[in-house]
CSV table of C-alpha atoms and ligand atoms in Angstrom, one decimal:
chain,number,residue,atom,x,y,z
E,130,UNK,CA,-171.5,77.2,40.0
E,131,UNK,CA,-173.4,76.5,36.9
E,132,UNK,CA,-172.2,76.4,33.3
E,133,UNK,CA,-173.0,77.6,29.9
E,134,UNK,CA,-174.6,74.7,28.1
E,135,UNK,CA,-174.1,75.9,24.6
E,136,UNK,CA,-170.5,76.9,25.0
E,137,UNK,CA,-169.9,73.6,26.7
E,138,UNK,CA,-171.4,71.6,23.8
E,139,UNK,CA,-169.3,73.5,21.3
E,140,UNK,CA,-166.2,73.0,23.5
E,141,UNK,CA,-166.7,69.3,23.6
E,142,UNK,CA,-167.7,68.7,20.0
E,143,UNK,CA,-165.8,66.1,17.9
E,144,UNK,CA,-165.5,63.5,20.7
E,145,UNK,CA,-162.9,60.7,20.5
E,146,UNK,CA,-164.3,57.2,20.6
E,147,UNK,CA,-164.0,56.5,24.3
E,148,UNK,CA,-165.4,59.6,25.9
E,149,UNK,CA,-168.0,62.3,25.2
E,150,UNK,CA,-169.8,64.9,27.2
E,151,UNK,CA,-172.7,62.5,27.6
E,152,UNK,CA,-170.5,60.3,29.8
E,153,UNK,CA,-170.6,62.8,32.7
E,154,UNK,CA,-173.4,64.1,34.8
E,155,UNK,CA,-173.2,67.8,34.8
E,156,UNK,CA,-175.2,68.0,38.0
E,157,UNK,CA,-172.5,66.1,39.9
E,158,UNK,CA,-169.2,67.6,38.7
E,159,UNK,CA,-166.6,68.0,41.4
E,160,UNK,CA,-166.5,71.4,43.1
E,161,UNK,CA,-162.7,71.5,43.5
E,162,UNK,CA,-160.3,69.7,41.2
E,163,UNK,CA,-156.6,69.8,41.9
E,164,UNK,CA,-153.8,68.8,39.6
E,165,UNK,CA,-150.2,67.7,40.1
E,166,UNK,CA,-149.0,68.7,36.7
E,167,UNK,CA,-146.1,66.3,36.2
E,168,UNK,CA,-144.1,64.9,33.3
E,169,UNK,CA,-143.0,68.1,31.5
E,170,UNK,CA,-139.3,67.0,31.6
E,171,UNK,CA,-140.0,63.5,30.3
E,172,UNK,CA,-142.3,64.8,27.6
E,173,UNK,CA,-139.5,66.9,26.3
E,174,UNK,CA,-136.8,64.3,26.7
E,175,UNK,CA,-138.9,61.8,24.8
E,176,UNK,CA,-138.9,64.3,21.9
E,177,UNK,CA,-135.2,65.1,22.0
E,178,UNK,CA,-136.0,68.5,23.4
E,179,UNK,CA,-134.6,70.4,26.4
E,180,UNK,CA,-136.6,70.1,29.6
E,181,UNK,CA,-137.5,73.7,29.4
E,182,UNK,CA,-139.4,73.1,26.3
E,183,UNK,CA,-141.5,70.7,28.2
E,184,UNK,CA,-142.4,73.5,30.7
E,185,UNK,CA,-143.3,75.8,27.8
E,186,UNK,CA,-145.6,73.1,26.3
E,187,UNK,CA,-147.0,72.5,29.8
E,188,UNK,CA,-148.3,76.1,29.9
E,189,UNK,CA,-150.6,75.4,26.9
E,190,UNK,CA,-152.1,72.5,28.8
E,191,UNK,CA,-152.7,74.6,31.8
E,192,UNK,CA,-154.4,77.3,29.7
E,193,UNK,CA,-156.7,74.6,28.3
E,194,UNK,CA,-157.3,73.1,31.8
E,195,UNK,CA,-158.4,76.6,33.1
E,196,UNK,CA,-160.9,77.0,30.2
E,197,UNK,CA,-162.1,73.4,30.6
E,198,UNK,CA,-162.7,73.9,34.3
E,199,UNK,CA,-164.7,77.0,33.8
E,200,UNK,CA,-166.8,75.3,31.0
E,201,UNK,CA,-167.5,72.3,33.3
E,202,UNK,CA,-168.5,74.6,36.1
E,203,UNK,CA,-165.9,73.8,38.8
E,204,UNK,CA,-165.8,76.2,41.7
E,205,UNK,CA,-162.0,75.8,42.1
E,206,UNK,CA,-159.2,74.6,40.0
E,207,UNK,CA,-155.9,74.3,41.9
E,208,UNK,CA,-152.6,73.2,40.4
E,209,UNK,CA,-149.1,72.4,41.7
E,210,UNK,CA,-146.6,74.4,39.7
E,211,UNK,CA,-143.5,74.5,41.9
E,212,UNK,CA,-142.8,72.8,45.2
E,213,UNK,CA,-140.6,73.8,48.1
E,214,UNK,CA,-138.4,70.9,46.9
E,215,UNK,CA,-138.1,72.0,43.3
E,216,UNK,CA,-135.4,74.6,44.3
E,217,UNK,CA,-133.1,71.5,44.2
E,218,UNK,CA,-133.3,71.6,40.4
E,219,UNK,CA,-130.5,73.1,38.3
E,220,UNK,CA,-130.5,76.9,38.7
E,221,UNK,CA,-131.1,77.3,35.0
E,222,UNK,CA,-134.3,75.3,35.1
E,223,UNK,CA,-135.5,77.2,38.3
E,224,UNK,CA,-134.8,80.5,36.6
E,225,UNK,CA,-136.7,79.5,33.5
E,226,UNK,CA,-139.7,78.4,35.5
E,227,UNK,CA,-139.8,81.6,37.6
E,228,UNK,CA,-139.6,83.6,34.4
E,229,UNK,CA,-142.2,81.5,32.7
E,230,UNK,CA,-144.7,82.0,35.7
E,231,UNK,CA,-144.3,85.7,35.3
E,232,UNK,CA,-144.6,86.0,31.6
E,233,UNK,CA,-147.5,83.5,31.4
E,234,UNK,CA,-149.5,85.3,34.0
E,235,UNK,CA,-149.2,88.6,32.2
E,236,UNK,CA,-150.2,86.9,29.0
E,237,UNK,CA,-153.2,85.1,30.5
E,238,UNK,CA,-154.7,88.0,32.4
E,239,UNK,CA,-157.1,88.7,29.5
E,240,UNK,CA,-158.3,85.0,29.8
E,241,UNK,CA,-158.9,85.5,33.5
E,242,UNK,CA,-160.9,88.7,32.8
E,243,UNK,CA,-162.9,87.0,30.0
E,244,UNK,CA,-163.7,84.0,32.1
E,245,UNK,CA,-164.3,86.0,35.3
E,246,UNK,CA,-161.6,83.8,37.1
E,247,UNK,CA,-160.2,84.9,40.4
E,248,UNK,CA,-156.6,84.2,41.0
E,249,UNK,CA,-155.1,82.9,44.3
E,250,UNK,CA,-151.7,81.6,45.3
E,251,UNK,CA,-150.8,78.8,47.6
E,252,UNK,CA,-147.3,78.9,49.0
E,253,UNK,CA,-144.6,81.2,50.3
E,254,UNK,CA,-144.2,83.9,47.7
E,255,UNK,CA,-141.6,85.9,49.6
E,256,UNK,CA,-138.8,83.7,48.3
E,257,UNK,CA,-139.7,84.3,44.6
E,258,UNK,CA,-137.7,86.6,42.4
E,259,UNK,CA,-139.1,90.1,42.4
E,260,UNK,CA,-140.3,90.0,38.8
E,261,UNK,CA,-142.5,87.0,39.6
E,262,UNK,CA,-143.7,88.4,42.9
E,263,UNK,CA,-144.7,91.7,41.3
E,264,UNK,CA,-146.6,90.0,38.5
E,265,UNK,CA,-148.4,87.7,40.9
E,266,UNK,CA,-149.5,90.7,43.0
E,267,UNK,CA,-150.8,92.4,39.8
E,268,UNK,CA,-152.7,89.2,39.0
E,269,UNK,CA,-154.3,89.2,42.5
E,270,UNK,CA,-155.2,92.9,42.3
E,271,UNK,CA,-156.7,92.6,38.8
E,272,UNK,CA,-158.8,89.6,39.5
E,273,UNK,CA,-159.8,90.4,43.1
E,274,UNK,CA,-163.4,91.3,42.2
E,275,UNK,CA,-164.0,88.5,39.8
E,276,UNK,CA,-166.8,86.2,40.9
E,277,UNK,CA,-166.3,83.1,38.9
E,278,UNK,CA,-164.0,80.1,39.3
E,279,UNK,CA,-161.1,80.4,41.7
E,280,UNK,CA,-157.8,79.4,40.1
E,281,UNK,CA,-155.2,78.6,42.8
E,282,UNK,CA,-151.6,78.3,41.7
E,283,UNK,CA,-149.3,76.5,44.1
E,284,UNK,CA,-145.9,78.0,43.8
E,285,UNK,CA,-143.1,77.4,46.3
E,286,UNK,CA,-145.7,75.3,48.0
E,287,UNK,CA,-145.0,72.4,50.4
E,288,UNK,CA,-147.6,70.9,52.6
E,289,UNK,CA,-145.3,70.3,55.6
E,290,UNK,CA,-144.1,73.9,55.5
E,291,UNK,CA,-147.7,75.0,55.3
E,292,UNK,CA,-148.8,73.0,58.3
E,293,UNK,CA,-145.8,74.1,60.3
E,294,UNK,CA,-146.7,77.7,59.5
E,295,UNK,CA,-150.2,77.1,60.7
E,296,UNK,CA,-148.9,75.7,63.9
E,297,UNK,CA,-146.7,78.7,64.4
E,298,UNK,CA,-149.5,81.1,63.8
E,299,UNK,CA,-151.8,79.3,66.2
E,300,UNK,CA,-149.1,79.1,68.9
E,301,UNK,CA,-148.6,82.9,68.5
E,302,UNK,CA,-152.3,83.5,69.0
E,303,UNK,CA,-152.3,81.4,72.2
E,304,UNK,CA,-149.1,83.1,73.4
E,305,UNK,CA,-150.8,86.5,72.8
E,306,UNK,CA,-153.8,85.4,74.8
E,307,UNK,CA,-156.1,85.6,71.7
E,308,UNK,CA,-157.2,82.0,71.9
E,309,UNK,CA,-157.2,78.9,74.2
E,310,UNK,CA,-155.0,76.0,73.2
E,311,UNK,CA,-158.1,73.8,73.6
E,312,UNK,CA,-159.9,75.7,70.9
E,313,UNK,CA,-157.4,74.4,68.2
E,314,UNK,CA,-159.4,71.9,66.2
E,315,UNK,CA,-159.3,70.8,62.6
E,316,UNK,CA,-161.2,73.8,61.4
E,317,UNK,CA,-158.8,76.1,63.2
E,318,UNK,CA,-155.9,74.5,61.3
E,319,UNK,CA,-157.7,74.6,58.0
E,320,UNK,CA,-158.3,78.3,58.6
E,321,UNK,CA,-154.5,78.9,58.9
E,322,UNK,CA,-153.6,77.1,55.7
E,323,UNK,CA,-153.0,78.8,52.3
E,324,UNK,CA,-156.3,77.2,51.2
E,325,UNK,CA,-158.3,79.0,53.8
E,326,UNK,CA,-161.9,79.4,52.7
E,327,UNK,CA,-161.6,77.0,49.8
E,328,UNK,CA,-163.4,73.6,49.9
E,329,UNK,CA,-161.1,70.6,50.0
E,330,UNK,CA,-160.4,69.0,46.7
E,331,UNK,CA,-163.0,66.5,45.6
E,332,UNK,CA,-160.7,65.1,42.9
E,333,UNK,CA,-156.9,65.0,42.7
E,334,UNK,CA,-155.4,64.4,39.3
E,335,UNK,CA,-151.7,63.5,38.8
E,336,UNK,CA,-150.2,63.1,35.4
E,337,UNK,CA,-147.3,61.0,34.2
E,338,UNK,CA,-148.1,57.9,36.2
E,339,UNK,CA,-146.4,58.7,39.5
E,340,UNK,CA,-148.2,57.3,42.6
E,341,UNK,CA,-147.2,59.8,45.2
E,342,UNK,CA,-148.2,63.2,46.7
E,343,UNK,CA,-144.8,64.9,46.6
E,344,UNK,CA,-145.7,67.1,49.6
E,345,UNK,CA,-148.9,68.4,48.0
E,346,UNK,CA,-152.0,69.3,50.1
E,347,UNK,CA,-151.5,66.5,52.6
E,348,UNK,CA,-154.1,67.9,55.0
E,349,UNK,CA,-156.7,69.0,52.3
E,350,UNK,CA,-156.6,65.7,50.4
E,351,UNK,CA,-157.8,63.6,53.4
E,352,UNK,CA,-161.0,62.4,51.5
E,353,UNK,CA,-160.2,63.4,47.9
E,354,UNK,CA,-160.6,60.8,45.1
E,355,UNK,CA,-157.3,60.2,43.2
E,356,UNK,CA,-157.0,59.9,39.4
E,357,UNK,CA,-153.6,59.1,38.0
E,358,UNK,CA,-153.0,59.1,34.3
E,359,UNK,CA,-149.9,58.0,32.4
E,360,UNK,CA,-150.3,61.0,30.1
E,361,UNK,CA,-147.5,63.6,30.5
E,362,UNK,CA,-148.8,67.0,31.5
E,363,UNK,CA,-148.1,68.7,28.1
E,364,UNK,CA,-150.4,66.0,26.4
E,365,UNK,CA,-153.3,66.5,28.9
E,366,UNK,CA,-156.4,67.8,27.1
E,367,UNK,CA,-160.0,68.7,27.8
E,368,UNK,CA,-160.8,65.0,27.0
E,369,UNK,CA,-158.5,63.8,29.8
E,370,UNK,CA,-160.3,66.1,32.2
E,371,UNK,CA,-163.6,64.6,31.1
E,372,UNK,CA,-162.2,61.1,31.6
E,373,UNK,CA,-161.1,62.1,35.1
E,374,UNK,CA,-164.5,63.5,36.0
E,375,UNK,CA,-166.2,60.3,34.6
E,376,UNK,CA,-163.9,58.2,36.8
E,377,UNK,CA,-164.7,60.5,39.8
E,378,UNK,CA,-168.4,60.1,39.3
E,379,UNK,CA,-168.1,56.3,39.3
E,380,UNK,CA,-166.6,56.3,42.8
E,381,UNK,CA,-168.4,55.5,46.0
E,382,UNK,CA,-167.4,58.2,48.4
E,383,UNK,CA,-168.1,57.1,52.0
E,384,UNK,CA,-166.2,59.6,54.2
E,385,UNK,CA,-165.7,56.8,56.8
E,386,UNK,CA,-169.4,56.0,56.9
E,387,UNK,CA,-171.5,53.2,55.4
E,388,UNK,CA,-173.9,53.3,52.5
V,1452,LIG,C1,-143.6,69.0,36.3
V,1452,LIG,O1,-142.8,68.4,35.4
V,1452,LIG,C2,-143.4,70.5,36.3
V,1452,LIG,C3,-142.7,71.0,37.5
V,1452,LIG,C4,-142.3,70.3,38.6
V,1452,LIG,C5,-142.3,72.4,37.5
V,1452,LIG,P1,-141.4,67.9,35.7
V,1452,LIG,O2,-140.4,68.9,35.5
V,1452,LIG,O3,-141.4,67.3,37.1
V,1452,LIG,O4,-141.2,66.7,34.7
V,1452,LIG,P2,-140.6,65.3,34.9
V,1452,LIG,O5,-141.3,64.7,36.1
V,1452,LIG,O6,-139.2,65.5,35.2
V,1452,LIG,O7,-140.9,64.5,33.7
V,1453,LIG,C1,-144.3,67.6,42.0
V,1453,LIG,O1,-143.6,67.1,40.9
V,1453,LIG,C2,-144.2,69.1,41.9
V,1453,LIG,C3,-144.9,69.7,40.8
V,1453,LIG,C4,-145.6,69.1,39.9
V,1453,LIG,C5,-144.8,71.1,40.8
V,1453,LIG,P1,-142.1,66.6,41.1
V,1453,LIG,O2,-141.7,66.2,39.7
V,1453,LIG,O3,-141.3,67.7,41.7
V,1453,LIG,O4,-142.2,65.4,42.1
V,1453,LIG,P2,-141.2,64.2,42.4
V,1453,LIG,O5,-139.8,64.8,42.6
V,1453,LIG,O6,-141.3,63.3,41.2
V,1453,LIG,O7,-141.8,63.5,43.6
V,1454,LIG,MG1,-141.8,65.5,37.9
């Protein structure tokens, strides 16, 4: 997508010892970076704070991650904010998160305008509280003609539910005589996922050290490179993103072939 060299240099001034902008090849940045933002609760607990304060702190990291991704020239940044399984959490925490999504989105709309970011949602929004749904729709409407990076927020997202939904839609098309069962291939399935039209993630980052997918983008991550950091999400910075990209660029992606 291209990037603004001067802004980028300024943004990445004052490097820590182990990483600097020179460690990454700007011609080979990943197109789509996806993040499982994990560890908000533990970050808060470790400081004697309520878990909710971890989520509030996590919003600041997300804001920085969006800016960083624009500066580095990613085409897509997607993040896992709330899973279909997260409804199991205490009602108070769920309510706080839903409210936080709504208030944050309103607050960050100027950032999306300034950075030409187009918003997208992954997941079933029907089940969300009205306040959250209305604000999400406003975000979609207001950024619809932006032409820069796509920022995809996964809320009430679960990969298994997503794939089941795709199967239902395809089955309905066959039943209606709109397609042959034999025409259902991998591309047809991809076209019925929430990520329709987006490239698959090149790089998946998970914070807080957990080595699992937690029902996230099971289909789309088939050939993604994984980067796990022990850093809790509220501590994740622009430098961590650079470390992740450096690691990505050192990988040998084979896609099943030989080199
Ligand atoms: C991730 O942090 C944010 C959401 C799932 C909404 P967690 O809340 O899962 O934090 P930990 O994993 O309990 O530390
Ligand atoms: C995954 O994190 C979901 C999000 C980050 C939104 P969880 O904290 O819910 O995952 P588990 O329960 O540790 O697998
Ligand atoms: Mg967690």
